[in-house]
């Protein structure tokens, strides 16, 4: 919504933003390094290229922005936060190894996000390279090269010798032209946080890529539920810059707390408006966190007709059981709702699976899989339902129940009220005494509470005793 432009006449072409994905050791990092090294622009500028999370190179007098963190994990994590920054995915497949499990995963992540894929068939300098075999293998996943009558651009390259890299960049530009990527440089900036950390002398710093508009030093902004003012802005060569337009990555300082990748930064006309905006974002976020809880929301959206498709991440212990499950799921018939498997694979449920479901608003189902505690924790934080089964029938039955609304949500939430935390009087291991002001509804003794800070859920608990002034109370009303 933020990127919407009323008058298309204001739009100007912008550089494509590219992510590199593929199986481990197929040469993603090497490719990114090789592309950066071919670029003379930043070297001529006299700076030393800094790793700020993204960089731009020039080809045929046009710019291309690359995200410097390869892999689909970072890409999908950003998407799960609502960011839509990537225009094109370059899928790196080693010509000597061919399609591997993470290649397939990367394809599914890009396809689910509707991001066009260009295949870079890498390591063609190697004797064992078989580019045609790679092309054949990719066909199974809907990627057919143009020369075989398909639509996918496939470029043989070597990140080692640099062979084919120039052609790959040209193909990226060609794809960008077909996508008609545009933005309005003459408006307040909207940017996406690519990476962020705490700098010793600048405080929290973040690399952002401008989605639209122009970001300037001294601009007020909101990012997530905090606000600030751009104090310092640096480009990829480490030079200070005054402004940055669409698709340009810059490092900024002036943020009160370290944001997360995928957070959206929005320039504001004044500090006051930025502050107001930050507060309303915080309230929206709290509401959203509560609403998004668990499978209940998906079921109620299906029941009310808002959701027409159940998105499913499916993992199984063996290829055989996975194929059997896919087959059975494809036969589940429901008049109004379909099932779409957005990611499937053999193996345990991973954090990446959970993020995929989070980004797509779906659920994760495993057959004979193990759910490790880090995955469980992540699923709780992202409000993604992760279910495991040992009997195929039960898995299929649950899908049917979800589609027909028969799987009742286990928990129905009833929000009683909200209070603002004013003071912490005592902190013990399992208990705190806090002073609050009730700002809406009422607060009731022995009920459950969630604590939010800056729109982020920071704790949960139960009210053990409630007092108004020094009198014990059953409930306390607004004000
Ligand atoms: P990543 O895990 O996908 O980021 O892979 P890397 O970029 O780390 O590359 C893995 C290994 O393959 C490294 O030893 C690279 O030097 C090597 N490599 C990458 N690209 C090429 C290539 O085009 N040709 C050859 N021969 N080796 C390559």
Coordinates of C-alpha atoms and ligand atoms in Angstrom, one line a residue:
X1 CA 0.0 0.0 0.0
X2 CA 2.9 2.3 0.9
X3 CA 4.3 2.0 -2.6
X4 CA 1.1 2.8 -4.4
X5 CA 1.5 5.7 -6.9
X6 CA -1.6 7.7 -7.8
X7 CA -0.2 9.2 -11.0
X8 CA 1.8 6.7 -13.2
X9 CA 3.4 9.7 -14.9
X10 CA 5.6 10.1 -11.8
X11 CA 7.1 6.7 -12.2
X12 CA 10.6 6.3 -13.6
X13 CA 12.6 3.1 -14.3
X14 CA 14.6 1.8 -11.4
X15 CA 17.3 -0.8 -11.0
X16 CA 16.3 -4.4 -10.4
X17 CA 17.0 -5.9 -7.0
X18 CA 18.4 -9.4 -7.2
X19 CA 18.9 -12.3 -4.7
X20 CA 21.1 -15.2 -5.4
X21 CA 19.9 -18.7 -4.3
X22 CA 20.9 -22.3 -4.6
X23 CA 22.4 -25.4 -3.0
X24 CA 25.3 -25.1 -0.6
X25 CA 28.7 -25.0 -2.3
X26 CA 27.3 -24.4 -5.8
X27 CA 29.0 -21.0 -5.8
X28 CA 26.6 -18.4 -4.6
X29 CA 29.1 -16.4 -2.6
X30 CA 31.8 -16.8 -5.3
X31 CA 29.3 -15.5 -7.9
X32 CA 28.4 -12.5 -5.8
X33 CA 32.1 -11.8 -5.3
X34 CA 32.9 -12.2 -9.0
X35 CA 30.1 -9.8 -10.0
X36 CA 31.3 -7.3 -7.5
X37 CA 34.8 -7.6 -8.8
X38 CA 33.8 -7.0 -12.4
X39 CA 32.4 -3.7 -11.4
X40 CA 34.7 -0.7 -11.9
X41 CA 32.3 2.0 -10.8
X42 CA 32.8 1.7 -7.1
X43 CA 36.5 1.2 -7.5
X44 CA 36.7 4.4 -9.6
X45 CA 34.9 6.2 -6.9
X46 CA 38.0 5.6 -4.9
X47 CA 36.3 3.7 -2.1
X48 CA 36.9 0.3 -0.8
X49 CA 33.8 -1.8 -1.3
X50 CA 32.3 -2.5 2.1
X51 CA 30.0 -5.3 3.0
X52 CA 26.8 -3.6 3.9
X53 CA 24.4 -6.3 2.9
X54 CA 23.8 -5.2 -0.6
X55 CA 25.7 -3.6 -3.5
X56 CA 25.1 -2.1 -6.9
X57 CA 27.0 -2.7 -10.1
X58 CA 26.8 -1.1 -13.4
X59 CA 26.3 -2.8 -16.8
X60 CA 25.6 -1.1 -20.1
X61 CA 25.2 2.2 -18.1
X62 CA 22.5 0.7 -16.0
X63 CA 22.5 -0.4 -12.4
X64 CA 21.7 -3.7 -10.8
X65 CA 21.3 -4.1 -7.0
X66 CA 22.4 -7.4 -5.5
X67 CA 21.5 -8.6 -2.0
X68 CA 24.7 -9.8 -0.5
X69 CA 23.3 -12.5 1.7
X70 CA 22.8 -15.4 -0.5
X71 CA 20.2 -18.1 0.1
X72 CA 16.4 -18.3 0.4
X73 CA 16.4 -18.2 4.2
X74 CA 17.1 -14.5 4.5
X75 CA 14.8 -13.8 1.5
X76 CA 11.8 -15.7 3.0
X77 CA 12.4 -14.2 6.5
X78 CA 12.1 -10.8 5.0
X79 CA 9.0 -11.8 3.2
X80 CA 7.5 -13.1 6.4
X81 CA 7.9 -9.6 7.8
X82 CA 5.8 -8.3 5.0
X83 CA 8.7 -7.0 2.9
X84 CA 8.7 -7.3 -0.8
X85 CA 12.1 -6.2 -1.9
X86 CA 13.4 -8.8 -4.4
X87 CA 12.6 -8.5 -8.1
X88 CA 14.6 -11.3 -9.6
X89 CA 16.1 -14.5 -8.2
X90 CA 19.3 -16.0 -9.7
X91 CA 19.3 -19.7 -9.1
X92 CA 22.8 -21.0 -9.0
X93 CA 23.2 -24.7 -10.0
X94 CA 26.6 -26.3 -10.2
X95 CA 27.0 -27.9 -13.6
X96 CA 28.9 -30.8 -12.2
X97 CA 26.4 -31.6 -9.4
X98 CA 23.1 -30.7 -10.8
X99 CA 19.8 -30.2 -8.9
X100 CA 20.1 -30.9 -5.2
X101 CA 17.6 -30.6 -2.3
X102 CA 18.3 -26.9 -1.6
X103 CA 18.0 -26.2 -5.3
X104 CA 14.5 -27.5 -5.2
X105 CA 13.8 -25.6 -2.0
X106 CA 15.1 -22.3 -3.5
X107 CA 12.9 -22.8 -6.6
X108 CA 9.8 -23.3 -4.4
X109 CA 10.6 -20.3 -2.3
X110 CA 11.0 -18.1 -5.4
X111 CA 7.9 -19.5 -7.1
X112 CA 5.8 -19.0 -4.0
X113 CA 6.9 -15.4 -3.9
X114 CA 6.2 -14.9 -7.6
X115 CA 9.7 -13.8 -8.2
X116 CA 11.1 -14.6 -11.7
X117 CA 14.0 -17.0 -11.8
X118 CA 17.1 -16.8 -13.9
X119 CA 19.3 -19.9 -13.8
X120 CA 23.0 -19.5 -13.6
X121 CA 24.6 -22.9 -14.5
X122 CA 27.8 -22.4 -12.6
X123 CA 31.3 -24.1 -12.6
X124 CA 31.2 -24.7 -16.4
X125 CA 35.0 -24.4 -16.3
X126 CA 35.1 -27.8 -14.6
X127 CA 35.7 -30.9 -16.6
X128 CA 32.8 -32.7 -15.1
X129 CA 30.4 -30.0 -16.1
X130 CA 27.2 -31.1 -17.8
X131 CA 25.0 -28.1 -18.4
X132 CA 22.5 -30.0 -20.5
X133 CA 21.9 -32.5 -17.7
X134 CA 21.2 -29.6 -15.4
X135 CA 18.7 -28.1 -17.9
X136 CA 17.0 -31.5 -18.1
X137 CA 16.7 -31.9 -14.3
X138 CA 15.2 -28.4 -13.9
X139 CA 12.4 -29.3 -16.3
X140 CA 10.8 -31.4 -13.5
X141 CA 10.2 -28.1 -11.6
X142 CA 8.7 -26.1 -14.4
X143 CA 12.0 -24.5 -15.4
X144 CA 12.5 -25.1 -19.1
X145 CA 15.2 -23.2 -21.0
X146 CA 14.2 -20.9 -23.9
X147 CA 16.2 -22.9 -26.4
X148 CA 14.0 -26.0 -25.5
X149 CA 10.8 -24.0 -26.0
X150 CA 10.4 -23.0 -22.4
X151 CA 10.5 -19.6 -20.8
X152 CA 13.4 -19.7 -18.4
X153 CA 16.6 -17.9 -19.1
X154 CA 19.6 -20.2 -18.3
X155 CA 23.1 -18.8 -18.5
X156 CA 26.2 -21.0 -18.3
X157 CA 28.8 -19.2 -16.1
X158 CA 31.9 -19.7 -14.2
X159 CA 32.3 -17.6 -11.1
X160 CA 35.9 -18.8 -11.1
X161 CA 37.0 -17.5 -14.5
X162 CA 34.3 -14.9 -15.0
X163 CA 33.0 -16.6 -18.2
X164 CA 29.4 -15.8 -18.9
X165 CA 29.0 -13.2 -16.1
X166 CA 28.6 -10.3 -18.5
X167 CA 25.8 -12.3 -20.3
X168 CA 24.1 -13.1 -17.0
X169 CA 24.0 -9.4 -16.1
X170 CA 22.5 -8.6 -19.5
X171 CA 19.9 -11.2 -18.9
X172 CA 19.1 -9.7 -15.5
X173 CA 18.6 -6.3 -17.2
X174 CA 16.4 -8.0 -19.9
X175 CA 14.2 -9.6 -17.2
X176 CA 14.0 -6.2 -15.4
X177 CA 12.7 -4.6 -18.6
X178 CA 10.0 -7.3 -18.9
X179 CA 9.0 -6.7 -15.3
X180 CA 8.8 -3.0 -16.0
X181 CA 10.3 -2.0 -12.6
X182 CA 9.4 1.6 -11.7
X183 CA 9.3 3.9 -8.8
X184 CA 8.8 7.6 -8.1
X185 CA 12.0 9.3 -6.9
X186 CA 10.2 12.5 -6.1
X187 CA 8.3 11.6 -3.0
X188 CA 8.9 10.6 0.6
X189 CA 11.0 7.5 0.8
X190 CA 9.9 4.0 1.6
X191 CA 12.8 1.6 2.2
X192 CA 13.3 -2.0 3.4
X193 CA 15.8 -3.0 6.1
X194 CA 18.2 -5.6 4.7
X195 CA 20.4 -6.0 7.6
X196 CA 21.1 -4.2 10.9
X197 CA 23.5 -4.2 13.8
X198 CA 24.9 -2.2 16.6
X199 CA 27.9 -0.1 15.7
X200 CA 30.3 1.0 18.4
X201 CA 30.4 4.6 17.4
X202 CA 27.1 5.1 15.5
X203 CA 24.7 3.1 17.7
X204 CA 22.1 1.0 15.8
X205 CA 22.9 1.1 12.0
X206 CA 20.9 -0.5 9.2
X207 CA 21.4 -1.1 5.5
X208 CA 18.2 -0.2 3.7
X209 CA 17.3 -0.4 0.1
X210 CA 15.0 2.4 -1.1
X211 CA 11.8 1.0 -2.6
X212 CA 10.5 4.3 -3.8
X213 CA 11.1 8.0 -3.2
X214 CA 14.4 9.6 -2.1
X215 CA 15.8 9.3 1.4
X216 CA 17.8 12.3 2.6
X217 CA 20.0 13.0 5.6
X218 CA 18.0 14.7 8.4
X219 CA 14.7 13.0 7.2
X220 CA 12.4 11.9 10.0
X221 CA 11.2 8.4 9.7
X222 CA 9.4 5.5 11.3
X223 CA 10.7 2.0 11.2
X224 CA 8.6 -0.7 12.8
X225 CA 7.2 0.9 15.9
X226 CA 10.1 3.3 16.5
X227 CA 11.0 6.6 14.9
X228 CA 14.2 8.5 14.4
X229 CA 16.0 10.9 12.1
X230 CA 18.7 10.0 9.6
X231 CA 22.0 11.3 11.1
X232 CA 24.5 9.6 8.7
X233 CA 24.0 8.0 5.4
X234 CA 26.8 6.0 3.6
X235 CA 27.0 4.3 0.3
X236 CA 28.6 0.9 -0.4
X237 CA 32.0 2.4 -0.7
X238 CA 31.8 3.9 2.7
X239 CA 31.4 7.5 1.5
X240 CA 28.9 9.8 3.1
X241 CA 26.0 10.7 0.8
X242 CA 23.3 13.2 1.2
X243 CA 20.5 11.3 -0.6
X244 CA 19.6 8.0 -2.1
X245 CA 16.9 7.2 -4.7
X246 CA 15.0 4.0 -5.6
X247 CA 16.9 0.6 -5.5
X248 CA 20.0 2.1 -3.9
X249 CA 21.4 0.4 -0.8
X250 CA 22.6 2.7 1.9
X251 CA 23.8 2.4 5.4
X252 CA 22.0 4.7 7.8
X253 CA 22.4 5.7 11.4
X254 CA 20.0 7.6 13.6
X255 CA 17.7 4.7 14.6
X256 CA 16.8 4.4 18.3
X257 CA 16.8 0.6 18.4
X258 CA 18.3 -2.0 16.0
X259 CA 15.5 -3.0 13.5
X260 CA 15.1 -6.4 12.0
X261 CA 15.7 -7.3 8.4
X262 CA 12.4 -7.0 6.5
X263 CA 11.3 -4.0 8.6
X264 CA 9.9 -1.1 6.5
X265 CA 11.3 2.4 6.9
X266 CA 9.0 5.2 6.0
X267 CA 10.1 8.9 5.8
X268 CA 7.8 11.3 7.5
X269 CA 7.3 15.1 7.1
X270 CA 8.0 15.9 10.8
X271 CA 9.2 14.4 14.0
X272 CA 5.7 14.7 15.5
X273 CA 4.0 12.8 12.7
X274 CA 6.8 10.2 12.9
X275 CA 6.1 9.7 16.6
X276 CA 2.3 9.4 16.1
X277 CA 2.9 7.0 13.3
X278 CA 5.2 4.9 15.4
X279 CA 2.5 4.6 18.1
X280 CA -0.2 3.6 15.7
X281 CA 2.1 1.0 14.1
X282 CA 2.7 -0.4 17.6
X283 CA -1.0 -0.7 18.3
X284 CA -1.6 -2.3 14.9
X285 CA 1.2 -4.8 15.5
X286 CA -0.1 -5.8 18.9
X287 CA -3.5 -6.4 17.4
X288 CA -1.9 -8.4 14.5
X289 CA 0.1 -10.6 16.8
X290 CA -2.9 -11.5 18.8
X291 CA -5.0 -12.0 15.7
X292 CA -2.5 -14.2 13.9
X293 CA -2.3 -16.7 16.7
X294 CA -2.3 -20.2 15.6
X295 CA -4.5 -22.1 13.2
X296 CA -7.7 -20.6 14.6
X297 CA -7.3 -17.6 12.4
X298 CA -6.8 -19.7 9.2
X299 CA -9.8 -21.7 10.0
X300 CA -12.0 -18.7 10.7
X301 CA -10.8 -17.1 7.5
X302 CA -11.7 -20.2 5.6
X303 CA -15.1 -20.4 7.3
X304 CA -15.9 -16.8 6.5
X305 CA -14.8 -17.3 2.9
X306 CA -11.9 -14.8 3.1
X307 CA -9.4 -17.6 2.4
X308 CA -9.7 -19.7 -0.7
X309 CA -6.6 -21.7 -0.3
X310 CA -4.9 -23.6 2.5
X311 CA -1.1 -23.2 2.0
X312 CA 0.8 -26.2 3.2
X313 CA 4.5 -26.9 3.8
X314 CA 4.8 -30.7 3.7
X315 CA 7.8 -32.7 5.0
X316 CA 8.1 -36.4 5.2
X317 CA 10.7 -39.0 6.2
X318 CA 11.1 -40.7 2.8
X319 CA 10.6 -39.8 -0.8
X320 CA 8.0 -42.6 -1.1
X321 CA 5.8 -41.3 1.7
X322 CA 6.1 -37.8 0.4
X323 CA 4.9 -38.8 -3.0
X324 CA 2.1 -40.8 -1.5
X325 CA 1.0 -37.8 0.6
X326 CA 1.1 -35.4 -2.3
X327 CA -0.9 -37.8 -4.4
X328 CA -3.6 -38.2 -1.7
X329 CA -3.7 -34.4 -0.9
X330 CA -4.2 -33.6 -4.6
X331 CA -7.3 -35.8 -4.5
X332 CA -8.9 -34.0 -1.6
X333 CA -11.9 -32.3 -3.0
X334 CA -13.5 -29.3 -1.4
X335 CA -16.0 -27.0 -3.2
X336 CA -14.7 -23.7 -2.0
X337 CA -11.2 -24.1 -0.7
X338 CA -8.1 -25.7 -2.3
X339 CA -4.9 -27.0 -0.9
X340 CA -1.7 -25.6 -2.3
X341 CA 1.6 -27.3 -1.3
X342 CA 4.0 -24.3 -1.3
X343 CA 7.0 -26.3 -0.2
X344 CA 7.7 -30.0 0.1
X345 CA 10.7 -32.1 0.8
X346 CA 12.2 -35.1 2.5
X347 CA 13.6 -34.6 6.0
X348 CA 12.8 -33.0 9.3
X349 CA 10.9 -29.7 9.7
X350 CA 13.4 -26.8 9.6
X351 CA 13.3 -23.2 10.6
X352 CA 13.2 -22.3 6.9
X353 CA 10.0 -24.4 6.5
X354 CA 8.4 -22.4 9.3
X355 CA 9.4 -19.1 7.7
X356 CA 8.0 -20.2 4.4
X357 CA 4.7 -21.0 6.1
X358 CA 4.9 -17.7 8.0
X359 CA 5.5 -15.7 4.8
X360 CA 2.7 -17.5 2.9
X361 CA 0.2 -17.5 5.8
X362 CA 0.1 -21.3 5.9
X363 CA 0.8 -24.3 8.1
X364 CA 3.5 -27.0 8.3
X365 CA 2.7 -30.7 8.4
X366 CA 5.2 -33.4 8.9
X367 CA 5.0 -37.1 8.4
X368 CA 7.3 -39.1 10.7
X369 CA 9.4 -36.1 11.2
X370 CA 11.1 -34.7 14.3
X371 CA 10.4 -31.2 15.5
X372 CA 13.5 -29.8 17.3
X373 CA 13.1 -27.2 20.0
X374 CA 14.5 -24.3 18.0
X375 CA 11.9 -25.0 15.3
X376 CA 9.2 -25.2 17.9
X377 CA 10.3 -21.9 19.4
X378 CA 10.4 -20.2 16.1
X379 CA 6.9 -21.5 15.2
X380 CA 5.6 -20.1 18.4
X381 CA 7.2 -16.7 17.7
X382 CA 5.9 -16.6 14.1
X383 CA 2.5 -18.0 15.1
X384 CA 2.8 -20.9 12.6
X385 CA 1.0 -24.2 13.3
X386 CA 3.4 -27.1 13.0
X387 CA 1.8 -30.5 13.2
X388 CA 3.4 -33.9 13.0
X389 CA 1.8 -37.2 12.2
X390 CA 2.7 -40.9 12.2
X391 CA -0.4 -42.0 10.4
X392 CA -1.2 -40.8 6.9
X393 CA -4.9 -41.0 7.4
X394 CA -4.8 -38.6 10.3
X395 CA -2.8 -36.1 8.4
X396 CA -5.3 -36.2 5.5
X397 CA -8.2 -36.1 7.9
X398 CA -6.9 -33.0 9.6
X399 CA -6.5 -31.2 6.2
X400 CA -10.2 -32.1 5.4
X401 CA -11.2 -30.8 8.8
X402 CA -9.4 -27.6 8.4
X403 CA -11.0 -27.1 5.0
X404 CA -14.5 -27.6 6.3
X405 CA -13.9 -25.7 9.5
X406 CA -14.5 -28.8 11.6
X407 CA -11.1 -28.6 13.3
X408 CA -12.0 -26.3 16.1
X409 CA -9.5 -23.8 17.3
X410 CA -8.4 -25.0 20.7
X411 CA -8.2 -21.6 22.2
X412 CA -10.7 -18.8 21.7
X413 CA -9.3 -15.4 22.8
X414 CA -11.3 -12.8 24.5
X415 CA -9.4 -9.6 25.0
X416 CA -10.5 -7.9 28.2
X417 CA -8.4 -4.7 28.1
X418 CA -5.1 -3.0 27.8
X419 CA -2.9 -1.4 30.3
X420 CA 0.3 0.7 30.1
X421 CA 3.2 -0.4 32.2
X422 CA 4.3 2.6 34.3
X423 CA 6.8 1.1 36.9
X424 CA 8.4 -2.1 37.9
X425 CA 8.5 -2.4 41.7
X426 CA 10.0 -5.8 42.1
X427 CA 11.5 -8.4 39.8
X428 CA 12.0 -12.0 41.0
X429 CA 12.7 -15.1 39.1
X430 CA 9.1 -16.0 38.3
X431 CA 7.2 -13.0 39.5
X432 CA 7.1 -9.3 39.0
X433 CA 5.2 -6.5 40.7
X434 CA 4.3 -3.8 38.3
X435 CA 2.3 -0.6 38.3
X436 CA 0.0 -0.1 35.4
X437 CA -2.6 2.3 34.1
X438 CA -5.6 0.7 32.4
X439 CA -6.0 2.4 29.1
X440 CA -8.9 0.5 27.6
X441 CA -11.4 -2.2 28.8
X442 CA -10.7 -3.6 32.2
X443 CA -8.0 -5.7 33.8
X444 CA -9.2 -8.7 35.8
X445 CA -7.4 -10.8 38.5
X446 CA -6.3 -14.3 37.6
X447 CA -6.5 -13.7 33.9
X448 CA -3.7 -14.2 31.3
X449 CA -1.6 -11.3 30.1
X450 CA 0.8 -10.6 27.4
X451 CA 3.5 -7.9 27.6
X452 CA 4.5 -5.9 24.5
X453 CA 7.4 -3.6 24.0
X454 CA 7.6 -1.6 20.8
X455 CA 5.0 -3.8 19.4
X456 CA 7.0 -6.9 20.1
X457 CA 5.7 -9.6 22.4
X458 CA 8.2 -9.8 25.2
X459 CA 6.5 -11.9 27.9
X460 CA 3.4 -13.8 28.9
X461 CA 2.0 -14.6 32.3
X462 CA -1.0 -14.7 34.7
X463 CA -2.1 -12.0 37.1
X464 CA -1.6 -13.5 40.6
X465 CA -3.0 -10.6 42.5
X466 CA -4.5 -7.3 41.6
X467 CA -4.7 -4.1 43.6
X468 CA -6.1 -0.6 43.0
X469 CA -4.2 1.8 45.2
X470 CA -3.7 -0.4 48.3
X471 CA -7.0 -2.4 48.1
X472 CA -7.2 -5.8 46.6
X473 CA -9.5 -5.8 43.5
X474 CA -11.2 -8.3 41.3
X475 CA -11.0 -6.0 38.4
X476 CA -9.9 -2.5 37.6
X477 CA -11.5 -0.4 34.9
X478 CA -10.2 2.0 32.3
X479 CA -8.5 5.1 33.7
Ligands
LIG1 P1 28.0 -21.3 -1.8 O1 27.9 -22.2 -0.6 O2 26.9 -21.5 -2.8 O3 28.1 -19.8 -1.4 O4 29.4 -21.6 -2.6 P2 30.8 -20.9 -2.6 O5 30.7 -19.6 -3.4 O6 31.3 -20.8 -1.3 O7 31.6 -21.9 -3.5 C1 31.8 -23.2 -3.1 C2 33.1 -23.7 -3.7 O8 33.0 -23.8 -5.1 C3 34.3 -22.8 -3.4 O9 35.4 -23.6 -3.2 C4 34.5 -22.1 -4.7 O10 35.8 -21.6 -5.0 C5 34.0 -23.1 -5.8 N1 33.5 -22.5 -7.0 C6 32.5 -21.5 -7.0 N2 32.2 -21.2 -8.3 C7 33.1 -21.9 -9.1 C8 33.3 -22.0 -10.5 O11 32.6 -21.4 -11.3 N3 34.2 -22.9 -10.9 C9 34.9 -23.7 -10.0 N4 35.8 -24.5 -10.5 N5 34.8 -23.6 -8.7 C10 33.9 -22.8 -8.2

